[in-house]
């Protein structure tokens, strides 16, 4: 019996308000047209338990949330998500398109909160073994553009209430990771109009499809 090739693991990253949801829907539509079996999921979240952790993580509260608590919450959710959703799907040959993954931890808890990359990398290894994304699409735009969109959405979550410099640091960490891992990262200028963003995405999707067929 011929076994299914393993699915591709595609992660979508970026700061708040860069248009992840719209563009993830576009990616899903393109995979569907190409007859690729896929699931869409997100972090923190993706299983009932991990979604409960997401709610804990994002609800505004008066108690200060310690940096390490934040770090362990995202990895607790991730451990559950990997075991219950991501690994089984990839093993069955299904592509996993994930709205954020561990690069968000390097960007937000690392760049934003100041936790060392070495500490995050040790948890990454512990929780993920050798699971890493095949492709990471970074939607990048100046912080002011994203924050303007977020402020129009209504009530802000605990992370969205952070100050501008926090998000500048998050964005810089993402751009540094993109430069460092050019093999899997593709950066899309999300400040362009939607049509140009989707043109750029289409080219990347074609590249991912041909990579998977190799
Ligand atoms: P969003 O995915 O709906 O944008 O919201 C998730 C928020 O959680 C966002 O502010 C980024 C943050 N986050 C972290 O701080 N660390 C992580 O590891 C992940 C996955 C998300």
Coordinates of N, CA, C and O in Angstrom, one line a residue, residues 25-198:
X25 N -8.4 33.0 4.7 CA -9.5 32.6 3.9 C -9.2 32.4 2.4 O -9.5 31.5 1.7
X26 N -8.3 33.3 1.9 CA -7.9 33.3 0.5 C -7.0 32.1 0.3 O -7.1 31.4 -0.7
X27 N -6.1 31.8 1.3 CA -5.2 30.6 1.2 C -6.0 29.3 1.1 O -5.8 28.4 0.3
X28 N -7.0 29.3 2.0 CA -7.9 28.1 2.1 C -8.6 27.9 0.7 O -8.6 26.8 0.2
X29 N -9.1 28.9 0.2 CA -9.8 28.9 -1.1 C -8.9 28.3 -2.2 O -9.2 27.5 -3.0
X30 N -7.6 28.8 -2.2 CA -6.7 28.4 -3.2 C -6.3 26.9 -3.0 O -6.1 26.2 -4.0
X31 N -6.2 26.4 -1.8 CA -5.9 25.0 -1.6 C -7.0 24.1 -2.0 O -6.8 23.1 -2.6
X32 N -8.2 24.6 -1.8 CA -9.4 23.9 -2.1 C -9.5 23.7 -3.7 O -9.7 22.6 -4.2
X33 N -9.2 24.8 -4.4 CA -9.2 24.8 -5.8 C -8.1 23.8 -6.3 O -8.3 23.2 -7.4
X34 N -7.0 23.7 -5.6 CA -5.9 22.8 -6.0 C -6.2 21.4 -5.6 O -5.3 20.5 -5.7
X35 N -7.3 21.1 -4.9 CA -7.7 19.8 -4.4 C -6.7 19.3 -3.4 O -6.5 18.1 -3.3
X36 N -6.3 20.2 -2.5 CA -5.4 19.8 -1.5 C -6.2 19.6 -0.2 O -6.9 20.5 0.2
X37 N -6.1 18.4 0.5 CA -6.8 18.3 1.8 C -6.1 19.2 2.8 O -4.9 19.1 3.0
X38 N -6.9 20.0 3.5 CA -6.3 20.9 4.5 C -7.2 21.1 5.7 O -8.4 20.9 5.6
X39 N -6.6 21.6 6.8 CA -7.5 22.1 7.9 C -6.9 23.5 8.2 O -5.7 23.8 8.0
X40 N -7.8 24.3 8.7 CA -7.4 25.6 9.2 C -7.5 25.6 10.7 O -8.5 25.0 11.3
X41 N -6.5 26.1 11.4 CA -6.6 26.1 12.9 C -5.8 27.3 13.4 O -5.3 28.1 12.6
X42 N -5.8 27.5 14.7 CA -5.1 28.7 15.2 C -4.5 28.5 16.6 O -4.8 27.5 17.3
X43 N -3.6 29.4 16.9 CA -3.0 29.4 18.2 C -3.1 30.8 18.9 O -3.0 31.8 18.1
X44 N -3.1 30.9 20.2 CA -3.4 29.8 21.0 C -4.8 29.3 20.7 O -5.7 30.1 20.5
X45 N -5.0 28.0 20.8 CA -6.4 27.4 20.5 C -6.3 26.2 19.7 O -5.3 25.5 19.6
X46 N -7.4 25.8 19.0 CA -7.4 24.7 18.1 C -8.0 23.4 18.6 O -8.3 22.5 17.8
X47 N -8.2 23.3 19.9 CA -8.9 22.2 20.5 C -9.8 22.8 21.6 O -9.4 23.9 22.1
X48 N -10.8 22.1 22.2 CA -11.6 22.7 23.2 C -10.7 23.2 24.4 O -10.9 24.3 24.9
X49 N -9.8 22.3 24.9 CA -9.0 22.7 26.0 C -8.1 23.9 25.7 O -7.9 24.8 26.5
X50 N -7.4 23.8 24.5 CA -6.5 24.9 24.1 C -7.3 26.2 23.9 O -6.8 27.3 24.1
X51 N -8.6 26.1 23.5 CA -9.4 27.4 23.3 C -9.7 27.9 24.7 O -9.8 29.1 24.9
X52 N -9.9 27.0 25.7 CA -10.1 27.5 27.1 C -8.8 28.3 27.6 O -8.9 29.3 28.2
X53 N -7.7 27.7 27.2 CA -6.4 28.4 27.6 C -6.3 29.7 26.9 O -5.9 30.7 27.5
X54 N -6.7 29.8 25.6 CA -6.7 31.0 24.9 C -7.6 32.1 25.6 O -7.1 33.3 25.7
X55 N -8.8 31.7 26.1 CA -9.6 32.7 26.8 C -8.9 33.2 28.1 O -8.9 34.4 28.4
X56 N -8.3 32.2 28.8 CA -7.5 32.7 30.0 C -6.4 33.7 29.6 O -6.2 34.7 30.3
X57 N -5.8 33.3 28.5 CA -4.6 34.1 28.1 C -5.0 35.5 27.6 O -4.3 36.5 27.9
X58 N -6.1 35.6 26.9 CA -6.5 36.9 26.3 C -7.4 37.8 27.1 O -7.5 39.0 26.8
X59 N -8.0 37.2 28.2 CA -9.0 38.1 28.9 C -8.2 39.1 29.7 O -7.2 38.8 30.4
X60 N -8.7 40.4 29.6 CA -8.1 41.4 30.4 C -8.3 41.1 31.9 O -9.4 40.6 32.2
X61 N -7.3 41.4 32.7 CA -7.5 41.2 34.2 C -6.7 42.2 34.9 O -5.7 42.7 34.4
X62 N -7.1 42.4 36.2 CA -6.4 43.4 37.0 C -5.1 42.8 37.5 O -4.1 43.6 37.6
X63 N -5.0 41.5 37.7 CA -3.8 40.9 38.2 C -2.7 40.9 37.1 O -3.0 40.6 35.9
X64 N -1.5 41.3 37.4 CA -0.4 41.3 36.4 C -0.2 39.8 36.0 O -0.1 38.9 36.8
X65 N 0.0 39.6 34.7 CA 0.3 38.2 34.3 C 1.8 38.2 34.1 O 2.4 38.9 33.3
X66 N 2.5 37.3 34.9 CA 3.9 37.2 34.8 C 4.4 36.7 33.5 O 3.7 35.9 32.8
X67 N 5.5 37.1 33.0 CA 6.0 36.7 31.7 C 6.1 35.2 31.5 O 5.7 34.6 30.5
X68 N 6.6 34.5 32.6 CA 6.7 33.0 32.5 C 5.3 32.3 32.4 O 5.2 31.3 31.8
X69 N 4.3 33.0 33.1 CA 3.0 32.4 33.1 C 2.5 32.4 31.6 O 1.9 31.5 31.1
X70 N 2.7 33.6 31.0 CA 2.3 33.8 29.6 C 2.9 32.7 28.7 O 2.3 32.1 27.9
X71 N 4.2 32.6 28.9 CA 5.0 31.6 28.1 C 4.5 30.2 28.3 O 4.3 29.5 27.3
X72 N 4.2 29.8 29.5 CA 3.8 28.4 29.8 C 2.4 28.2 29.3 O 2.0 27.1 28.8
X73 N 1.5 29.2 29.4 CA 0.2 29.1 28.9 C 0.2 28.8 27.4 O -0.5 27.9 26.9
X74 N 1.0 29.6 26.6 CA 1.0 29.3 25.2 C 1.5 28.0 24.8 O 1.0 27.3 23.9
X75 N 2.5 27.5 25.6 CA 3.1 26.2 25.3 C 2.2 25.1 25.8 O 2.1 24.0 25.2
X76 N 1.4 25.3 26.9 CA 0.4 24.3 27.3 C -0.6 24.1 26.2 O -1.0 23.0 25.8
X77 N -1.1 25.2 25.7 CA -2.1 25.1 24.6 C -1.5 24.4 23.4 O -2.2 23.6 22.8
X78 N -0.3 24.8 23.1 CA 0.4 24.2 21.9 C 0.6 22.7 22.1 O 0.4 22.0 21.1
X79 N 0.9 22.2 23.2 CA 1.2 20.8 23.4 C -0.1 20.0 23.1 O -0.1 19.0 22.4
X80 N -1.2 20.6 23.6 CA -2.5 19.9 23.3 C -2.9 20.0 21.9 O -3.4 19.0 21.3
X81 N -2.7 21.1 21.2 CA -3.0 21.3 19.8 C -2.2 20.4 18.9 O -2.7 19.8 18.0
X82 N -0.9 20.3 19.3 CA 0.0 19.4 18.4 C -0.5 17.9 18.6 O -0.7 17.2 17.6
X83 N -0.8 17.5 19.8 CA -1.1 16.1 20.0 C -2.5 15.7 19.4 O -2.6 14.7 18.9
X84 N -3.4 16.6 19.6 CA -4.8 16.3 19.2 C -5.1 16.7 17.7 O -6.1 16.1 17.2
X85 N -4.5 17.7 17.2 CA -4.9 18.2 15.9 C -3.7 18.2 14.8 O -3.9 17.6 13.8
X86 N -2.6 18.8 15.2 CA -1.6 19.1 14.1 C -0.9 17.8 13.7 O -0.9 17.5 12.5
X87 N -0.4 17.0 14.6 CA 0.3 15.8 14.3 C -0.6 14.8 13.5 O -0.2 14.3 12.5
X88 N -1.8 14.5 14.1 CA -2.6 13.5 13.4 C -2.9 14.0 11.9 O -2.9 13.2 11.0
X89 N -3.2 15.3 11.8 CA -3.5 15.8 10.4 C -2.3 15.6 9.5 O -2.4 15.1 8.4
X90 N -1.2 16.1 9.9 CA 0.0 16.0 9.0 C 0.3 14.5 8.7 O 0.6 14.2 7.5
X91 N 0.2 13.7 9.7 CA 0.5 12.2 9.4 C -0.5 11.6 8.4 O -0.1 10.7 7.7
X92 N -1.7 12.1 8.4 CA -2.7 11.6 7.5 C -2.6 12.2 6.1 O -3.4 12.0 5.2
X93 N -1.6 13.1 5.9 CA -1.4 13.8 4.6 C -2.2 15.0 4.4 O -2.2 15.6 3.3
X94 N -2.8 15.5 5.5 CA -3.6 16.8 5.4 C -2.7 18.0 5.7 O -1.8 17.9 6.6
X95 N -2.8 19.0 4.9 CA -2.1 20.2 5.1 C -2.7 20.9 6.4 O -3.9 20.9 6.5
X96 N -1.8 21.5 7.2 CA -2.3 22.3 8.3 C -1.9 23.7 8.1 O -0.8 24.1 8.0
X97 N -3.0 24.6 8.0 CA -2.7 26.0 7.9 C -3.1 26.6 9.2 O -4.2 26.6 9.7
X98 N -2.1 27.1 9.9 CA -2.2 27.5 11.3 C -2.0 29.0 11.5 O -0.9 29.6 11.1
X99 N -3.0 29.7 12.0 CA -3.0 31.1 12.3 C -2.1 31.3 13.6 O -2.6 31.1 14.7
X100 N -0.9 31.6 13.4 CA 0.2 31.7 14.4 C 0.7 30.4 14.9 O -0.1 29.4 15.0
X101 N 1.9 30.4 15.3 CA 2.5 29.2 15.9 C 3.7 29.7 16.8 O 3.7 30.8 17.3
X102 N 4.7 28.9 16.9 CA 5.8 29.3 17.9 C 6.6 30.5 17.6 O 7.1 31.2 18.5
X103 N 6.6 30.9 16.3 CA 7.3 32.2 16.0 C 6.5 33.4 16.7 O 7.2 34.4 17.0
X104 N 5.2 33.2 17.0 CA 4.5 34.2 17.7 C 5.1 34.3 19.1 O 5.1 35.4 19.7
X105 N 5.5 33.2 19.7 CA 6.0 33.2 21.0 C 7.4 33.9 21.0 O 7.7 34.7 21.9
X106 N 8.2 33.6 20.0 CA 9.5 34.3 19.9 C 9.3 35.8 19.7 O 10.0 36.6 20.3
X107 N 8.2 36.2 19.0 CA 8.0 37.6 18.7 C 7.4 38.3 19.9 O 7.8 39.3 20.3
X108 N 6.3 37.7 20.5 CA 5.5 38.4 21.6 C 6.2 38.2 22.9 O 6.4 39.2 23.7
X109 N 6.5 36.9 23.3 CA 7.0 36.7 24.7 C 8.5 37.0 24.6 O 9.1 37.4 25.6
X110 N 9.2 36.8 23.4 CA 10.6 37.1 23.3 C 10.8 38.6 23.0 O 11.2 39.3 23.9
X111 N 10.5 39.0 21.8 CA 10.7 40.4 21.4 C 9.9 41.4 22.3 O 10.4 42.4 22.8
X112 N 8.6 41.1 22.5 CA 7.7 42.0 23.3 C 8.0 42.0 24.8 O 8.2 43.0 25.4
X113 N 8.1 40.8 25.4 CA 8.2 40.7 26.9 C 9.7 40.6 27.3 O 9.9 40.7 28.5
X114 N 10.6 40.3 26.4 CA 12.0 40.2 26.8 C 12.5 38.9 27.3 O 13.5 38.8 27.9
X115 N 11.7 37.8 27.1 CA 12.2 36.5 27.5 C 13.2 36.0 26.5 O 13.1 36.3 25.3
X116 N 14.3 35.4 27.0 CA 15.4 35.1 26.1 C 15.0 34.0 25.0 O 14.2 33.1 25.3
X117 N 15.5 34.2 23.8 CA 15.2 33.2 22.8 C 15.7 31.8 23.2 O 15.0 30.8 22.8
X118 N 16.7 31.7 24.0 CA 17.3 30.4 24.4 C 16.2 29.7 25.2 O 16.0 28.5 25.1
X119 N 15.6 30.4 26.1 CA 14.5 29.8 27.0 C 13.4 29.3 26.2 O 12.8 28.2 26.4
X120 N 12.9 30.2 25.2 CA 11.8 29.8 24.4 C 12.2 28.6 23.5 O 11.4 27.6 23.4
X121 N 13.4 28.6 23.0 CA 13.9 27.5 22.1 C 13.9 26.2 22.9 O 13.6 25.1 22.4
X122 N 14.2 26.2 24.2 CA 14.3 25.0 25.0 C 12.9 24.4 25.1 O 12.7 23.2 25.0
X123 N 11.9 25.3 25.4 CA 10.5 24.8 25.4 C 10.0 24.3 24.1 O 9.3 23.3 24.0
X124 N 10.4 25.0 23.0 CA 10.1 24.6 21.7 C 10.5 23.1 21.4 O 9.8 22.3 20.9
X125 N 11.8 22.9 21.8 CA 12.3 21.5 21.6 C 11.6 20.5 22.4 O 11.2 19.4 22.0
X126 N 11.3 20.9 23.7 CA 10.7 19.9 24.6 C 9.3 19.6 24.1 O 8.9 18.4 24.1
X127 N 8.5 20.6 23.7 CA 7.1 20.4 23.4 C 6.9 19.9 21.9 O 6.0 19.1 21.7
X128 N 7.8 20.2 21.1 CA 7.6 20.0 19.6 C 8.5 18.9 19.1 O 8.3 18.5 17.9
X129 N 9.5 18.4 19.8 CA 10.5 17.6 19.1 C 11.0 18.2 17.9 O 11.3 19.4 17.9
X130 N 10.8 17.5 16.7 CA 11.4 18.1 15.5 C 10.2 18.8 14.7 O 10.5 19.1 13.5
X131 N 9.1 19.0 15.2 CA 8.0 19.6 14.5 C 8.3 21.1 14.3 O 8.4 21.9 15.2
X132 N 8.4 21.5 13.0 CA 8.7 22.9 12.7 C 7.8 23.2 11.4 O 7.6 22.3 10.6
X133 N 7.4 24.5 11.2 CA 6.6 24.8 10.0 C 7.5 24.5 8.7 O 8.7 24.7 8.7
X134 N 6.8 24.1 7.7 CA 7.5 24.0 6.3 C 7.5 25.3 5.7 O 8.5 25.7 5.0
X135 N 6.5 26.1 5.9 CA 6.4 27.5 5.3 C 5.8 28.4 6.4 O 4.8 28.0 7.0
X136 N 6.3 29.6 6.5 CA 5.8 30.6 7.3 C 5.6 31.9 6.5 O 6.5 32.4 5.9
X137 N 4.3 32.4 6.5 CA 4.0 33.6 5.7 C 3.8 34.7 6.7 O 2.9 34.6 7.6
X138 N 4.7 35.7 6.6 CA 4.6 36.8 7.5 C 3.9 38.0 6.8 O 4.4 38.5 5.8
X139 N 2.8 38.4 7.3 CA 2.1 39.6 6.8 C 2.6 40.8 7.6 O 2.4 40.8 8.8
X140 N 3.3 41.6 6.9 CA 4.0 42.7 7.6 C 3.5 44.1 7.2 O 3.3 44.3 6.0
X141 N 3.2 44.9 8.2 CA 2.8 46.3 7.9 C 3.2 47.2 9.0 O 3.4 46.7 10.2
X142 N 3.4 48.5 8.8 CA 3.7 49.4 9.9 C 2.7 49.3 11.0 O 1.5 49.1 10.7
X143 N 3.2 49.4 12.3 CA 2.3 49.2 13.4 C 1.1 50.1 13.4 O 0.0 49.7 13.8
X144 N 1.3 51.3 13.0 CA 0.1 52.3 13.1 C -1.0 51.8 12.2 O -2.2 52.0 12.6
X145 N -0.8 51.2 11.1 CA -1.8 50.7 10.2 C -2.7 49.6 10.9 O -3.9 49.7 11.0
X146 N -2.0 48.7 11.5 CA -2.6 47.5 12.2 C -3.4 48.0 13.4 O -4.6 47.6 13.6
X147 N -2.8 48.9 14.2 CA -3.5 49.3 15.4 C -4.7 50.2 15.1 O -5.7 50.1 15.8
X148 N -4.7 50.9 14.0 CA -5.8 51.7 13.6 C -7.0 50.7 13.3 O -8.1 50.9 13.7
X149 N -6.7 49.6 12.5 CA -7.8 48.6 12.2 C -8.3 48.0 13.5 O -9.5 47.8 13.7
X150 N -7.4 47.6 14.4 CA -7.8 46.9 15.7 C -8.7 47.8 16.5 O -9.7 47.4 17.1
X151 N -8.4 49.1 16.6 CA -9.1 50.0 17.5 C -10.6 50.2 17.0 O -11.4 50.5 17.7
X152 N -10.8 49.9 15.7 CA -12.2 50.0 15.1 C -13.0 48.7 15.4 O -14.2 48.7 15.1
X153 N -12.4 47.6 15.9 CA -13.1 46.4 16.0 C -13.9 46.3 17.3 O -14.7 45.3 17.4
X154 N -13.7 47.2 18.2 CA -14.5 47.1 19.5 C -13.6 46.8 20.6 O -12.4 47.3 20.6
X155 N -14.1 46.1 21.6 CA -13.3 45.8 22.8 C -12.0 45.2 22.6 O -11.9 44.2 21.8
X156 N -10.9 45.7 23.2 CA -9.6 45.2 23.0 C -9.3 44.0 24.0 O -9.7 44.1 25.1
X157 N -8.6 43.0 23.5 CA -8.2 41.9 24.4 C -6.9 42.3 25.2 O -6.4 43.4 24.9
X158 N -6.4 41.4 26.0 CA -5.3 41.8 26.9 C -4.0 42.1 26.1 O -3.3 43.1 26.5
X159 N -3.8 41.4 25.0 CA -2.6 41.7 24.2 C -2.8 43.0 23.4 O -1.8 43.8 23.3
X160 N -4.0 43.2 22.9 CA -4.2 44.4 22.0 C -4.1 45.7 22.8 O -3.9 46.8 22.3
X161 N -4.1 45.6 24.2 CA -4.0 46.8 25.0 C -2.6 47.2 25.2 O -2.3 48.2 25.9
X162 N -1.6 46.4 24.7 CA -0.2 46.8 24.8 C 0.1 48.1 24.1 O -0.6 48.5 23.2
X163 N 1.2 48.7 24.5 CA 1.6 50.0 23.9 C 2.4 49.8 22.6 O 2.8 48.7 22.2
X164 N 2.5 50.9 21.8 CA 3.0 50.9 20.5 C 4.5 50.3 20.5 O 4.8 49.5 19.6
X165 N 5.3 50.6 21.5 CA 6.7 50.1 21.5 C 6.7 48.6 21.6 O 7.5 47.9 20.9
X166 N 5.8 48.0 22.3 CA 5.7 46.6 22.5 C 5.5 46.0 21.1 O 6.2 45.0 20.7
X167 N 4.6 46.5 20.3 CA 4.3 46.0 18.9 C 5.5 46.3 18.0 O 5.7 45.5 17.1
X168 N 6.1 47.4 18.2 CA 7.3 47.7 17.3 C 8.4 46.6 17.6 O 9.0 46.0 16.6
X169 N 8.5 46.2 18.8 CA 9.5 45.1 19.2 C 9.1 43.8 18.6 O 9.9 43.0 18.1
X170 N 7.7 43.5 18.7 CA 7.2 42.3 18.1 C 7.5 42.2 16.6 O 8.0 41.2 16.1
X171 N 7.2 43.3 15.9 CA 7.4 43.4 14.5 C 8.9 43.2 14.1 O 9.2 42.4 13.2
X172 N 9.8 43.9 14.9 CA 11.2 43.7 14.6 C 11.6 42.3 14.8 O 12.4 41.8 14.0
X173 N 11.1 41.6 15.8 CA 11.5 40.2 16.0 C 11.1 39.3 14.8 O 11.8 38.4 14.4
X174 N 9.8 39.6 14.4 CA 9.4 38.8 13.2 C 10.3 39.0 12.0 O 10.7 38.1 11.3
X175 N 10.7 40.3 11.8 CA 11.5 40.6 10.6 C 12.9 40.0 10.7 O 13.4 39.5 9.8
X176 N 13.4 39.9 12.0 CA 14.7 39.3 12.2 C 14.6 37.8 11.9 O 15.5 37.2 11.3
X177 N 13.5 37.2 12.4 CA 13.3 35.7 12.2 C 13.2 35.4 10.7 O 13.7 34.4 10.1
X178 N 12.5 36.3 10.0 CA 12.3 36.1 8.5 C 13.7 36.2 7.8 O 14.0 35.4 6.9
X179 N 14.6 37.1 8.3 CA 15.9 37.2 7.7 C 16.7 36.0 8.0 O 17.5 35.5 7.2
X180 N 16.5 35.5 9.2 CA 17.3 34.3 9.7 C 16.9 33.0 9.1 O 17.7 32.1 8.8
X181 N 15.6 32.9 8.8 CA 15.1 31.6 8.3 C 14.5 31.8 6.9 O 13.3 31.5 6.7
X182 N 15.3 32.4 6.0 CA 14.8 32.7 4.7 C 14.3 31.5 3.9 O 13.5 31.6 3.0
X183 N 14.7 30.3 4.3 CA 14.3 29.1 3.6 C 12.8 28.8 3.8 O 12.2 28.5 2.8
X184 N 12.3 29.1 5.0 CA 10.8 28.8 5.1 C 10.0 30.1 5.2 O 8.8 30.0 5.1
X185 N 10.6 31.2 5.4 CA 9.8 32.5 5.6 C 9.5 33.2 4.2 O 10.4 33.2 3.4
X186 N 8.3 33.7 4.1 CA 8.0 34.5 2.9 C 7.3 35.8 3.5 O 6.3 35.6 4.3
X187 N 7.8 36.9 3.2 CA 7.3 38.2 3.8 C 6.4 38.8 2.8 O 6.8 39.0 1.6
X188 N 5.2 39.2 3.2 CA 4.2 39.8 2.3 C 4.0 41.2 2.9 O 3.7 41.4 4.0
X189 N 4.1 42.2 2.0 CA 3.8 43.6 2.4 C 2.3 43.8 2.5 O 1.6 43.9 1.5
X190 N 1.8 43.8 3.8 CA 0.3 43.8 4.0 C -0.2 45.2 4.0 O -1.4 45.4 4.2
X191 N 0.7 46.2 3.7 CA 0.1 47.6 3.6 C -0.3 47.9 2.2 O -0.9 48.9 1.9
X192 N -0.1 46.9 1.3 CA -0.5 47.1 -0.1 C -2.0 46.9 -0.2 O -2.6 46.4 0.8
X193 N -2.7 47.2 -1.3 CA -4.1 46.9 -1.4 C -4.3 45.4 -1.5 O -3.4 44.7 -1.8
X194 N -5.5 45.0 -1.1 CA -5.8 43.6 -1.0 C -5.5 42.8 -2.2 O -4.9 41.7 -2.2
X195 N -5.7 43.4 -3.4 CA -5.5 42.7 -4.7 C -4.0 42.4 -4.8 O -3.6 41.2 -5.2
X196 N -3.1 43.3 -4.5 CA -1.7 43.1 -4.6 C -1.2 42.1 -3.5 O -0.3 41.2 -3.8
X197 N -1.8 42.1 -2.3 CA -1.4 41.1 -1.3 C -1.8 39.7 -1.8 O -1.0 38.8 -1.7
X198 N -3.0 39.6 -2.4 CA -3.4 38.3 -2.8 C -2.6 37.8 -4.1 O -2.4 36.6 -4.2

